[in-house]
mmCIF file with all atom_site columns, C-alpha atoms in Angstrom:
data_model
loop_
_atom_site.group_PDB
_atom_site.id
_atom_site.type_symbol
_atom_site.label_atom_id
_atom_site.label_alt_id
_atom_site.label_comp_id
_atom_site.label_asym_id
_atom_site.label_entity_id
_atom_site.label_seq_id
_atom_site.pdbx_PDB_ins_code
_atom_site.Cartn_x
_atom_site.Cartn_y
_atom_site.Cartn_z
_atom_site.occupancy
_atom_site.B_iso_or_equiv
_atom_site.pdbx_formal_charge
_atom_site.auth_seq_id
_atom_site.auth_comp_id
_atom_site.auth_asym_id
_atom_site.auth_atom_id
_atom_site.pdbx_PDB_model_num
ATOM 1   C CA . GLY A 1 1   ? 128.891 12.532  128.382 1.00 82.00 ? 1   GLY A CA 1
ATOM 2   C CA . GLU A 1 2   ? 127.378 9.210   127.576 1.00 89.00 ? 2   GLU A CA 1
ATOM 3   C CA . ASN A 1 3   ? 128.405 5.954   129.630 1.00 93.00 ? 3   ASN A CA 1
ATOM 4   C CA . VAL A 1 4   ? 127.396 2.403   128.487 1.00 97.00 ? 4   VAL A CA 1
ATOM 5   C CA . GLU A 1 5   ? 128.410 -0.748  130.996 1.00 97.00 ? 5   GLU A CA 1
ATOM 6   C CA . GLN A 1 6   ? 128.023 -4.523  129.913 1.00 97.00 ? 6   GLN A CA 1
ATOM 7   C CA . HIS A 1 7   ? 127.795 -7.248  132.182 1.00 97.00 ? 7   HIS A CA 1
ATOM 8   C CA . PRO A 1 8   ? 128.939 -10.097 131.741 1.00 97.00 ? 8   PRO A CA 1
ATOM 9   C CA . SER A 1 9   ? 132.249 -9.873  130.701 1.00 96.00 ? 9   SER A CA 1
ATOM 10  C CA . THR A 1 10  ? 132.377 -13.574 129.876 1.00 98.00 ? 10  THR A CA 1
ATOM 11  C CA . LEU A 1 11  ? 129.035 -15.416 129.615 1.00 98.00 ? 11  LEU A CA 1
ATOM 12  C CA . SER A 1 12  ? 129.825 -19.457 129.031 1.00 98.00 ? 12  SER A CA 1
ATOM 13  C CA . VAL A 1 13  ? 126.365 -21.575 128.157 1.00 97.00 ? 13  VAL A CA 1
ATOM 14  C CA . GLN A 1 14  ? 125.775 -25.709 126.735 1.00 98.00 ? 14  GLN A CA 1
ATOM 15  C CA . GLU A 1 15  ? 124.540 -25.359 123.024 1.00 97.00 ? 15  GLU A CA 1
ATOM 16  C CA . GLY A 1 16  ? 120.779 -24.847 123.157 1.00 97.00 ? 16  GLY A CA 1
ATOM 17  C CA . ASP A 1 17  ? 120.403 -23.056 125.962 1.00 97.00 ? 17  ASP A CA 1
ATOM 18  C CA . SER A 1 18  ? 119.785 -19.303 126.328 1.00 98.00 ? 18  SER A CA 1
ATOM 19  C CA . ALA A 1 19  ? 121.921 -16.100 126.794 1.00 98.00 ? 19  ALA A CA 1
ATOM 20  C CA . VAL A 1 20  ? 121.358 -13.104 128.303 1.00 98.00 ? 20  VAL A CA 1
ATOM 21  C CA . ILE A 1 21  ? 123.341 -9.698  128.094 1.00 98.00 ? 21  ILE A CA 1
ATOM 22  C CA . LYS A 1 22  ? 122.746 -6.506  129.563 1.00 98.00 ? 22  LYS A CA 1
ATOM 23  C CA . CYS A 1 23  ? 123.451 -3.152  129.211 1.00 98.00 ? 23  CYS A CA 1
ATOM 24  C CA . THR A 1 24  ? 123.125 0.279   131.109 1.00 98.00 ? 24  THR A CA 1
ATOM 25  C CA . TYR A 1 25  ? 123.406 3.909   129.829 1.00 97.00 ? 25  TYR A CA 1
ATOM 26  C CA . SER A 1 26  ? 123.855 6.938   131.498 1.00 95.00 ? 26  SER A CA 1
ATOM 27  C CA . ASP A 1 27  ? 121.970 9.623   128.704 1.00 93.00 ? 27  ASP A CA 1
ATOM 28  C CA . SER A 1 28  ? 118.354 10.255  129.196 1.00 92.00 ? 28  SER A CA 1
ATOM 29  C CA . ALA A 1 29  ? 118.445 11.905  125.604 1.00 91.00 ? 29  ALA A CA 1
ATOM 30  C CA . SER A 1 30  ? 120.104 8.343   123.704 1.00 93.00 ? 30  SER A CA 1
ATOM 31  C CA . ASN A 1 31  ? 117.634 6.773   121.706 1.00 92.00 ? 31  ASN A CA 1
ATOM 32  C CA . TYR A 1 32  ? 119.333 4.203   119.526 1.00 94.00 ? 32  TYR A CA 1
ATOM 33  C CA . PHE A 1 33  ? 120.656 1.095   120.887 1.00 96.00 ? 33  PHE A CA 1
ATOM 34  C CA . PRO A 1 34  ? 122.672 -1.414  118.328 1.00 97.00 ? 34  PRO A CA 1
ATOM 35  C CA . TRP A 1 35  ? 124.193 -4.900  119.297 1.00 98.00 ? 35  TRP A CA 1
ATOM 36  C CA . TYR A 1 36  ? 127.433 -5.847  117.299 1.00 98.00 ? 36  TYR A CA 1
ATOM 37  C CA . LYS A 1 37  ? 128.890 -9.104  117.370 1.00 98.00 ? 37  LYS A CA 1
ATOM 38  C CA . GLN A 1 38  ? 132.438 -8.918  116.310 1.00 96.00 ? 38  GLN A CA 1
ATOM 39  C CA . GLU A 1 39  ? 134.547 -11.809 115.945 1.00 95.00 ? 39  GLU A CA 1
ATOM 40  C CA . LEU A 1 40  ? 137.991 -12.831 115.637 1.00 92.00 ? 40  LEU A CA 1
ATOM 41  C CA . GLY A 1 41  ? 140.074 -10.822 113.358 1.00 90.00 ? 41  GLY A CA 1
ATOM 42  C CA . LYS A 1 42  ? 137.260 -9.413  112.109 1.00 93.00 ? 42  LYS A CA 1
ATOM 43  C CA . GLY A 1 43  ? 134.823 -5.963  112.233 1.00 95.00 ? 43  GLY A CA 1
ATOM 44  C CA . PRO A 1 44  ? 131.581 -5.388  114.349 1.00 96.00 ? 44  PRO A CA 1
ATOM 45  C CA . GLN A 1 45  ? 128.852 -7.010  112.709 1.00 97.00 ? 45  GLN A CA 1
ATOM 46  C CA . LEU A 1 46  ? 125.772 -5.078  113.075 1.00 96.00 ? 46  LEU A CA 1
ATOM 47  C CA . ILE A 1 47  ? 122.808 -7.950  114.501 1.00 97.00 ? 47  ILE A CA 1
ATOM 48  C CA . ILE A 1 48  ? 120.151 -6.141  115.623 1.00 97.00 ? 48  ILE A CA 1
ATOM 49  C CA . ASP A 1 49  ? 119.151 -2.125  117.073 1.00 96.00 ? 49  ASP A CA 1
ATOM 50  C CA . ILE A 1 50  ? 115.919 -1.114  118.765 1.00 95.00 ? 50  ILE A CA 1
ATOM 51  C CA . ARG A 1 51  ? 115.133 2.903   118.942 1.00 91.00 ? 51  ARG A CA 1
ATOM 52  C CA . SER A 1 52  ? 113.319 4.210   122.232 1.00 83.00 ? 52  SER A CA 1
ATOM 53  C CA . ASN A 1 53  ? 109.992 4.131   120.750 1.00 81.00 ? 53  ASN A CA 1
ATOM 54  C CA . VAL A 1 54  ? 110.032 0.327   121.029 1.00 80.00 ? 54  VAL A CA 1
ATOM 55  C CA . GLY A 1 55  ? 110.371 -1.758  123.787 1.00 90.00 ? 55  GLY A CA 1
ATOM 56  C CA . GLU A 1 56  ? 111.069 -5.390  122.151 1.00 94.00 ? 56  GLU A CA 1
ATOM 57  C CA . LYS A 1 57  ? 112.457 -6.167  119.007 1.00 94.00 ? 57  LYS A CA 1
ATOM 58  C CA . LYS A 1 58  ? 112.477 -9.829  118.049 1.00 96.00 ? 58  LYS A CA 1
ATOM 59  C CA . ASP A 1 59  ? 114.633 -11.046 114.663 1.00 94.00 ? 59  ASP A CA 1
ATOM 60  C CA . GLN A 1 60  ? 114.958 -15.224 114.274 1.00 96.00 ? 60  GLN A CA 1
ATOM 61  C CA . ARG A 1 61  ? 116.628 -16.594 117.499 1.00 97.00 ? 61  ARG A CA 1
ATOM 62  C CA . ILE A 1 62  ? 117.549 -12.844 118.474 1.00 98.00 ? 62  ILE A CA 1
ATOM 63  C CA . ALA A 1 63  ? 115.505 -10.455 120.544 1.00 97.00 ? 63  ALA A CA 1
ATOM 64  C CA . VAL A 1 64  ? 116.520 -7.096  122.062 1.00 98.00 ? 64  VAL A CA 1
ATOM 65  C CA . THR A 1 65  ? 113.928 -5.511  125.020 1.00 97.00 ? 65  THR A CA 1
ATOM 66  C CA . LEU A 1 66  ? 114.044 -1.797  126.051 1.00 96.00 ? 66  LEU A CA 1
ATOM 67  C CA . ASN A 1 67  ? 113.391 -0.342  129.306 1.00 95.00 ? 67  ASN A CA 1
ATOM 68  C CA . LYS A 1 68  ? 113.797 3.762   128.646 1.00 93.00 ? 68  LYS A CA 1
ATOM 69  C CA . THR A 1 69  ? 112.734 4.711   132.560 1.00 93.00 ? 69  THR A CA 1
ATOM 70  C CA . ALA A 1 70  ? 115.671 2.257   134.219 1.00 94.00 ? 70  ALA A CA 1
ATOM 71  C CA . LYS A 1 71  ? 117.877 3.113   131.459 1.00 95.00 ? 71  LYS A CA 1
ATOM 72  C CA . HIS A 1 72  ? 118.861 -0.513  130.070 1.00 95.00 ? 72  HIS A CA 1
ATOM 73  C CA . PHE A 1 73  ? 118.720 -2.803  127.321 1.00 97.00 ? 73  PHE A CA 1
ATOM 74  C CA . SER A 1 74  ? 119.237 -6.497  126.870 1.00 98.00 ? 74  SER A CA 1
ATOM 75  C CA . LEU A 1 75  ? 120.291 -8.735  124.306 1.00 98.00 ? 75  LEU A CA 1
ATOM 76  C CA . HIS A 1 76  ? 118.614 -12.305 124.153 1.00 98.00 ? 76  HIS A CA 1
ATOM 77  C CA . ILE A 1 77  ? 119.623 -15.166 122.095 1.00 98.00 ? 77  ILE A CA 1
ATOM 78  C CA . THR A 1 78  ? 117.777 -18.491 121.954 1.00 97.00 ? 78  THR A CA 1
ATOM 79  C CA . GLU A 1 79  ? 118.855 -21.911 121.173 1.00 98.00 ? 79  GLU A CA 1
ATOM 80  C CA . THR A 1 80  ? 122.726 -21.057 121.278 1.00 98.00 ? 80  THR A CA 1
ATOM 81  C CA . GLN A 1 81  ? 124.562 -22.731 118.844 1.00 97.00 ? 81  GLN A CA 1
ATOM 82  C CA . PRO A 1 82  ? 128.384 -22.864 118.634 1.00 96.00 ? 82  PRO A CA 1
ATOM 83  C CA . GLU A 1 83  ? 128.675 -20.510 115.832 1.00 96.00 ? 83  GLU A CA 1
ATOM 84  C CA . ASP A 1 84  ? 127.126 -17.857 118.046 1.00 98.00 ? 84  ASP A CA 1
ATOM 85  C CA . SER A 1 85  ? 130.306 -17.749 119.638 1.00 98.00 ? 85  SER A CA 1
ATOM 86  C CA . ALA A 1 86  ? 131.851 -14.488 119.504 1.00 98.00 ? 86  ALA A CA 1
ATOM 87  C CA . VAL A 1 87  ? 132.222 -10.835 121.389 1.00 96.00 ? 87  VAL A CA 1
ATOM 88  C CA . TYR A 1 88  ? 129.112 -9.333  121.702 1.00 98.00 ? 88  TYR A CA 1
ATOM 89  C CA . PHE A 1 89  ? 128.914 -5.013  122.039 1.00 97.00 ? 89  PHE A CA 1
ATOM 90  C CA . CYS A 1 90  ? 126.092 -2.756  122.710 1.00 98.00 ? 90  CYS A CA 1
ATOM 91  C CA . ALA A 1 91  ? 125.967 0.889   122.280 1.00 97.00 ? 91  ALA A CA 1
ATOM 92  C CA . ALA A 1 92  ? 124.024 3.880   122.398 1.00 96.00 ? 92  ALA A CA 1
ATOM 93  C CA . SER A 1 93  ? 123.660 7.080   120.357 1.00 92.00 ? 93  SER A CA 1
ATOM 94  C CA . ASP A 1 94  ? 121.566 10.386  120.831 1.00 82.00 ? 94  ASP A CA 1
ATOM 95  C CA . PRO A 1 95  ? 119.925 12.029  117.657 1.00 75.00 ? 95  PRO A CA 1
ATOM 96  C CA . GLY A 1 96  ? 122.197 14.748  117.933 1.00 77.00 ? 96  GLY A CA 1
ATOM 97  C CA . ARG A 1 97  ? 125.530 13.333  118.031 1.00 78.00 ? 97  ARG A CA 1
ATOM 98  C CA . ARG A 1 98  ? 125.436 10.146  116.017 1.00 84.00 ? 98  ARG A CA 1
ATOM 99  C CA . ALA A 1 99  ? 128.396 8.715   117.429 1.00 92.00 ? 99  ALA A CA 1
ATOM 100 C CA . LEU A 1 100 ? 127.942 5.185   119.045 1.00 95.00 ? 100 LEU A CA 1
ATOM 101 C CA . THR A 1 101 ? 129.138 4.465   122.541 1.00 96.00 ? 101 THR A CA 1
ATOM 102 C CA . PHE A 1 102 ? 130.191 0.941   122.884 1.00 96.00 ? 102 PHE A CA 1
ATOM 103 C CA . GLY A 1 103 ? 130.125 -0.965  126.230 1.00 96.00 ? 103 GLY A CA 1
ATOM 104 C CA . SER A 1 104 ? 132.957 -3.205  127.038 1.00 95.00 ? 104 SER A CA 1
ATOM 105 C CA . GLY A 1 105 ? 131.842 -6.429  125.327 1.00 96.00 ? 105 GLY A CA 1
ATOM 106 C CA . THR A 1 106 ? 130.647 -9.963  126.555 1.00 97.00 ? 106 THR A CA 1
ATOM 107 C CA . ARG A 1 107 ? 132.957 -12.641 125.346 1.00 97.00 ? 107 ARG A CA 1
ATOM 108 C CA . LEU A 1 108 ? 130.224 -15.589 124.440 1.00 98.00 ? 108 LEU A CA 1
ATOM 109 C CA . GLN A 1 109 ? 130.990 -19.219 124.388 1.00 98.00 ? 109 GLN A CA 1
ATOM 110 C CA . VAL A 1 110 ? 128.821 -22.010 123.669 1.00 97.00 ? 110 VAL A CA 1
ATOM 111 C CA . GLN A 1 111 ? 129.845 -25.274 124.588 1.00 95.00 ? 111 GLN A CA 1
ATOM 112 C CA . PRO A 1 112 ? 128.728 -28.098 121.847 1.00 92.00 ? 112 PRO A CA 1
ATOM 113 C CA . ASN B 2 1   ? 127.000 -4.655  97.146  1.00 53.00 ? 1   ASN B CA 1
ATOM 114 C CA . ALA B 2 2   ? 130.571 -4.521  98.548  1.00 74.00 ? 2   ALA B CA 1
ATOM 115 C CA . GLY B 2 3   ? 130.611 -3.585  102.070 1.00 93.00 ? 3   GLY B CA 1
ATOM 116 C CA . VAL B 2 4   ? 132.836 -1.172  103.998 1.00 97.00 ? 4   VAL B CA 1
ATOM 117 C CA . MET B 2 5   ? 136.398 -1.544  102.556 1.00 97.00 ? 5   MET B CA 1
ATOM 118 C CA . GLN B 2 6   ? 139.730 -0.137  104.472 1.00 98.00 ? 6   GLN B CA 1
ATOM 119 C CA . ASN B 2 7   ? 143.161 -0.831  103.897 1.00 97.00 ? 7   ASN B CA 1
ATOM 120 C CA . PRO B 2 8   ? 145.886 -1.732  104.353 1.00 98.00 ? 8   PRO B CA 1
ATOM 121 C CA . ARG B 2 9   ? 144.121 -4.613  106.820 1.00 97.00 ? 9   ARG B CA 1
ATOM 122 C CA . HIS B 2 10  ? 147.803 -4.982  108.917 1.00 98.00 ? 10  HIS B CA 1
ATOM 123 C CA . LEU B 2 11  ? 150.120 -1.784  109.155 1.00 98.00 ? 11  LEU B CA 1
ATOM 124 C CA . VAL B 2 12  ? 153.506 -1.815  110.654 1.00 98.00 ? 12  VAL B CA 1
ATOM 125 C CA . ARG B 2 13  ? 155.286 1.456   111.403 1.00 98.00 ? 13  ARG B CA 1
ATOM 126 C CA . ARG B 2 14  ? 158.176 2.154   113.600 1.00 98.00 ? 14  ARG B CA 1
ATOM 127 C CA . ARG B 2 15  ? 158.135 4.585   116.174 1.00 98.00 ? 15  ARG B CA 1
ATOM 128 C CA . GLY B 2 16  ? 158.082 8.315   114.663 1.00 98.00 ? 16  GLY B CA 1
ATOM 129 C CA . GLN B 2 17  ? 156.667 7.444   111.126 1.00 98.00 ? 17  GLN B CA 1
ATOM 130 C CA . GLU B 2 18  ? 153.598 7.977   109.418 1.00 98.00 ? 18  GLU B CA 1
ATOM 131 C CA . ALA B 2 19  ? 150.207 5.669   109.232 1.00 98.00 ? 19  ALA B CA 1
ATOM 132 C CA . ARG B 2 20  ? 147.680 6.197   106.676 1.00 98.00 ? 20  ARG B CA 1
ATOM 133 C CA . LEU B 2 21  ? 144.509 4.290   106.979 1.00 98.00 ? 21  LEU B CA 1
ATOM 134 C CA . ARG B 2 22  ? 141.894 4.320   104.000 1.00 98.00 ? 22  ARG B CA 1
ATOM 135 C CA . CYS B 2 23  ? 138.043 3.939   104.289 1.00 98.00 ? 23  CYS B CA 1
ATOM 136 C CA . SER B 2 24  ? 136.067 3.364   101.286 1.00 97.00 ? 24  SER B CA 1
ATOM 137 C CA . PRO B 2 25  ? 132.056 3.512   102.519 1.00 96.00 ? 25  PRO B CA 1
ATOM 138 C CA . MET B 2 26  ? 129.586 1.123   101.698 1.00 94.00 ? 26  MET B CA 1
ATOM 139 C CA . LYS B 2 27  ? 128.008 2.151   97.791  1.00 91.00 ? 27  LYS B CA 1
ATOM 140 C CA . GLY B 2 28  ? 125.399 5.101   98.386  1.00 87.00 ? 28  GLY B CA 1
ATOM 141 C CA . HIS B 2 29  ? 126.626 5.832   102.383 1.00 90.00 ? 29  HIS B CA 1
ATOM 142 C CA . SER B 2 30  ? 128.043 9.267   102.904 1.00 88.00 ? 30  SER B CA 1
ATOM 143 C CA . HIS B 2 31  ? 128.430 9.519   105.995 1.00 92.00 ? 31  HIS B CA 1
ATOM 144 C CA . VAL B 2 32  ? 131.670 7.728   107.744 1.00 95.00 ? 32  VAL B CA 1
ATOM 145 C CA . TYR B 2 33  ? 133.055 7.033   111.351 1.00 96.00 ? 33  TYR B CA 1
ATOM 146 C CA . TRP B 2 34  ? 136.656 6.068   112.861 1.00 98.00 ? 34  TRP B CA 1
ATOM 147 C CA . TYR B 2 35  ? 136.548 4.372   115.792 1.00 98.00 ? 35  TYR B CA 1
ATOM 148 C CA . ARG B 2 36  ? 139.724 2.591   117.728 1.00 97.00 ? 36  ARG B CA 1
ATOM 149 C CA . GLN B 2 37  ? 139.712 -0.474  119.602 1.00 95.00 ? 37  GLN B CA 1
ATOM 150 C CA . LEU B 2 38  ? 142.819 -0.984  122.014 1.00 90.00 ? 38  LEU B CA 1
ATOM 151 C CA . PRO B 2 39  ? 143.322 -4.565  122.719 1.00 83.00 ? 39  PRO B CA 1
ATOM 152 C CA . GLU B 2 40  ? 140.626 -6.011  124.447 1.00 78.00 ? 40  GLU B CA 1
ATOM 153 C CA . GLU B 2 41  ? 138.297 -3.333  125.081 1.00 82.00 ? 41  GLU B CA 1
ATOM 154 C CA . GLY B 2 42  ? 135.482 -1.936  123.305 1.00 86.00 ? 42  GLY B CA 1
ATOM 155 C CA . LEU B 2 43  ? 135.791 0.433   120.488 1.00 95.00 ? 43  LEU B CA 1
ATOM 156 C CA . LYS B 2 44  ? 135.950 4.645   121.249 1.00 96.00 ? 44  LYS B CA 1
ATOM 157 C CA . PHE B 2 45  ? 134.642 6.782   118.865 1.00 96.00 ? 45  PHE B CA 1
ATOM 158 C CA . MET B 2 46  ? 137.349 8.952   116.978 1.00 97.00 ? 46  MET B CA 1
ATOM 159 C CA . VAL B 2 47  ? 135.974 11.214  114.288 1.00 97.00 ? 47  VAL B CA 1
ATOM 160 C CA . TYR B 2 48  ? 132.749 11.702  112.033 1.00 95.00 ? 48  TYR B CA 1
ATOM 161 C CA . LEU B 2 49  ? 132.721 13.118  108.692 1.00 94.00 ? 49  LEU B CA 1
ATOM 162 C CA . GLN B 2 50  ? 130.505 13.958  105.692 1.00 93.00 ? 50  GLN B CA 1
ATOM 163 C CA . LYS B 2 51  ? 131.846 14.697  102.177 1.00 90.00 ? 51  LYS B CA 1
ATOM 164 C CA . GLU B 2 52  ? 134.773 17.546  102.094 1.00 91.00 ? 52  GLU B CA 1
ATOM 165 C CA . ASN B 2 53  ? 133.250 18.325  106.339 1.00 94.00 ? 53  ASN B CA 1
ATOM 166 C CA . ILE B 2 54  ? 134.159 16.987  109.632 1.00 95.00 ? 54  ILE B CA 1
ATOM 167 C CA . ILE B 2 55  ? 131.190 16.734  111.775 1.00 93.00 ? 55  ILE B CA 1
ATOM 168 C CA . ASP B 2 56  ? 132.315 15.379  115.118 1.00 93.00 ? 56  ASP B CA 1
ATOM 169 C CA . GLU B 2 57  ? 136.389 15.171  116.093 1.00 95.00 ? 57  GLU B CA 1
ATOM 170 C CA . SER B 2 58  ? 135.686 15.478  119.924 1.00 93.00 ? 58  SER B CA 1
ATOM 171 C CA . GLY B 2 59  ? 137.191 11.684  120.238 1.00 94.00 ? 59  GLY B CA 1
ATOM 172 C CA . MET B 2 60  ? 140.076 12.768  118.178 1.00 95.00 ? 60  MET B CA 1
ATOM 173 C CA . PRO B 2 61  ? 143.333 13.147  120.205 1.00 94.00 ? 61  PRO B CA 1
ATOM 174 C CA . LYS B 2 62  ? 144.229 16.855  119.808 1.00 90.00 ? 62  LYS B CA 1
ATOM 175 C CA . GLU B 2 63  ? 147.799 16.489  118.118 1.00 95.00 ? 63  GLU B CA 1
ATOM 176 C CA . ARG B 2 64  ? 149.331 14.174  115.703 1.00 97.00 ? 64  ARG B CA 1
ATOM 177 C CA . PHE B 2 65  ? 145.825 12.874  114.401 1.00 98.00 ? 65  PHE B CA 1
ATOM 178 C CA . SER B 2 66  ? 143.793 13.859  111.332 1.00 97.00 ? 66  SER B CA 1
ATOM 179 C CA . ALA B 2 67  ? 141.277 12.969  109.157 1.00 98.00 ? 67  ALA B CA 1
ATOM 180 C CA . GLU B 2 68  ? 139.540 14.023  105.686 1.00 97.00 ? 68  GLU B CA 1
ATOM 181 C CA . PHE B 2 69  ? 137.064 12.408  103.371 1.00 96.00 ? 69  PHE B CA 1
ATOM 182 C CA . PRO B 2 70  ? 137.462 14.666  100.343 1.00 94.00 ? 70  PRO B CA 1
ATOM 183 C CA . LYS B 2 71  ? 134.950 14.774  97.324  1.00 91.00 ? 71  LYS B CA 1
ATOM 184 C CA . GLU B 2 72  ? 136.456 12.148  95.567  1.00 91.00 ? 72  GLU B CA 1
ATOM 185 C CA . GLY B 2 73  ? 138.068 8.860   96.939  1.00 93.00 ? 73  GLY B CA 1
ATOM 186 C CA . PRO B 2 74  ? 138.724 7.421   100.136 1.00 96.00 ? 74  PRO B CA 1
ATOM 187 C CA . SER B 2 75  ? 138.211 8.601   103.579 1.00 97.00 ? 75  SER B CA 1
ATOM 188 C CA . ILE B 2 76  ? 141.647 8.867   105.203 1.00 98.00 ? 76  ILE B CA 1
ATOM 189 C CA . LEU B 2 77  ? 143.100 8.419   108.953 1.00 98.00 ? 77  LEU B CA 1
ATOM 190 C CA . ARG B 2 78  ? 146.455 9.837   109.443 1.00 98.00 ? 78  ARG B CA 1
ATOM 191 C CA . ILE B 2 79  ? 148.554 9.129   112.256 1.00 98.00 ? 79  ILE B CA 1
ATOM 192 C CA . GLN B 2 80  ? 151.904 11.677  112.240 1.00 98.00 ? 80  GLN B CA 1
ATOM 193 C CA . GLN B 2 81  ? 155.084 10.467  114.489 1.00 98.00 ? 81  GLN B CA 1
ATOM 194 C CA . VAL B 2 82  ? 153.368 7.339   115.820 1.00 98.00 ? 82  VAL B CA 1
ATOM 195 C CA . VAL B 2 83  ? 154.275 6.015   118.981 1.00 97.00 ? 83  VAL B CA 1
ATOM 196 C CA . ARG B 2 84  ? 153.832 2.385   120.331 1.00 95.00 ? 84  ARG B CA 1
ATOM 197 C CA . GLY B 2 85  ? 150.631 3.553   122.114 1.00 94.00 ? 85  GLY B CA 1
ATOM 198 C CA . ASP B 2 86  ? 148.891 3.934   118.689 1.00 96.00 ? 86  ASP B CA 1
ATOM 199 C CA . SER B 2 87  ? 149.252 0.071   118.365 1.00 96.00 ? 87  SER B CA 1
ATOM 200 C CA . ALA B 2 88  ? 145.659 -0.915  117.783 1.00 97.00 ? 88  ALA B CA 1
ATOM 201 C CA . ALA B 2 89  ? 142.645 -1.887  115.554 1.00 97.00 ? 89  ALA B CA 1
ATOM 202 C CA . TYR B 2 90  ? 141.312 1.148   113.564 1.00 98.00 ? 90  TYR B CA 1
ATOM 203 C CA . PHE B 2 91  ? 137.634 0.459   112.038 1.00 98.00 ? 91  PHE B CA 1
ATOM 204 C CA . CYS B 2 92  ? 135.773 2.721   109.882 1.00 97.00 ? 92  CYS B CA 1
ATOM 205 C CA . ALA B 2 93  ? 131.761 2.753   109.667 1.00 97.00 ? 93  ALA B CA 1
ATOM 206 C CA . SER B 2 94  ? 129.500 4.170   107.228 1.00 95.00 ? 94  SER B CA 1
ATOM 207 C CA . SER B 2 95  ? 125.995 5.051   107.413 1.00 92.00 ? 95  SER B CA 1
ATOM 208 C CA . PRO B 2 96  ? 123.202 6.198   104.555 1.00 85.00 ? 96  PRO B CA 1
ATOM 209 C CA . ALA B 2 97  ? 121.993 9.253   105.190 1.00 76.00 ? 97  ALA B CA 1
ATOM 210 C CA . PRO B 2 98  ? 120.781 11.858  108.102 1.00 66.00 ? 98  PRO B CA 1
ATOM 211 C CA . GLY B 2 99  ? 117.825 10.054  109.988 1.00 69.00 ? 99  GLY B CA 1
ATOM 212 C CA . GLN B 2 100 ? 119.458 6.951   109.477 1.00 79.00 ? 100 GLN B CA 1
ATOM 213 C CA . TYR B 2 101 ? 121.231 5.236   112.591 1.00 85.00 ? 101 TYR B CA 1
ATOM 214 C CA . GLU B 2 102 ? 122.326 2.283   111.607 1.00 92.00 ? 102 GLU B CA 1
ATOM 215 C CA . GLN B 2 103 ? 126.273 1.578   111.104 1.00 94.00 ? 103 GLN B CA 1
ATOM 216 C CA . TYR B 2 104 ? 128.065 -0.996  109.371 1.00 96.00 ? 104 TYR B CA 1
ATOM 217 C CA . PHE B 2 105 ? 132.017 -1.309  110.324 1.00 97.00 ? 105 PHE B CA 1
ATOM 218 C CA . GLY B 2 106 ? 134.572 -2.146  108.043 1.00 97.00 ? 106 GLY B CA 1
ATOM 219 C CA . PRO B 2 107 ? 137.061 -5.224  108.463 1.00 97.00 ? 107 PRO B CA 1
ATOM 220 C CA . GLY B 2 108 ? 139.336 -2.945  110.260 1.00 97.00 ? 108 GLY B CA 1
ATOM 221 C CA . THR B 2 109 ? 143.018 -1.711  110.073 1.00 98.00 ? 109 THR B CA 1
ATOM 222 C CA . ARG B 2 110 ? 145.376 -3.489  112.474 1.00 97.00 ? 110 ARG B CA 1
ATOM 223 C CA . LEU B 2 111 ? 148.305 -0.513  113.325 1.00 98.00 ? 111 LEU B CA 1
ATOM 224 C CA . THR B 2 112 ? 151.387 -2.016  115.187 1.00 97.00 ? 112 THR B CA 1
ATOM 225 C CA . VAL B 2 113 ? 154.279 0.328   116.384 1.00 97.00 ? 113 VAL B CA 1
ATOM 226 C CA . THR B 2 114 ? 157.314 -0.884  117.098 1.00 97.00 ? 114 THR B CA 1
#
C-alpha cells in the first residue's frame, strides 16, 4: 500500500519568512496530492491540492510543487503570518482507492 | 452552505459500552469517509461509503467496528465494547461525486474511553 513520509516534524520561522514542508510517497499510481491545515481542536482544512498532470500550483501565499519522477511534493508558504501556525498534513491517493494516505504532520510555529 | 457536520463533538464511554458517531456530509455530497487520529499522529483511513454501500473498508478493525450510510439520515460509525485504545479523534470527510477527489472534513468526534 501507499506510504507517505513528511518532513520536518516541527518548523519554526519568523513572521515574514518562507516555510517549506516536504513529502515523499511510495505508490507510483498515486495521482492526487492534497495539503491540509489543522488547528488545535479542529478538523483538517483543505488548503491546496495538485494532480499528477500538473507540476506546480499556486494560490496567493501558498504553492505546491510535484515531482512525479522522484515521487515527492512540497508545500511552500511565503510571507508567513502568526495565523499560519498550525499542523500541516500532506496526503496522497490513487484513482482506484480514493482513500487518502496521510503523512505524520508538520507543526509550524510562526514567531511574531 | 453548511459544511460536514459531526456529532457528538465529545463522547465519553466506559470500557465495554458502545459508541455511535454520526456524520452528515456537505449538501450534494454522496461519498463519506471515516478517519481516525490518535494523539500526536496523522489521520488513518478506516472506511469509504456511498449511500447504502460500503466501498472500501480496508482500514477498519476486523472486530467491534462497523459503519453504515443509509438512504436517509447520517452516516454512522459504531464501535462496540469500547476499549481504552479506541480513545481518539474520529473524523468524517465527504466528497461530491466519482472523479472529484477533494475531501472536506468535519470537526471530528473526540472519543474518550474511561
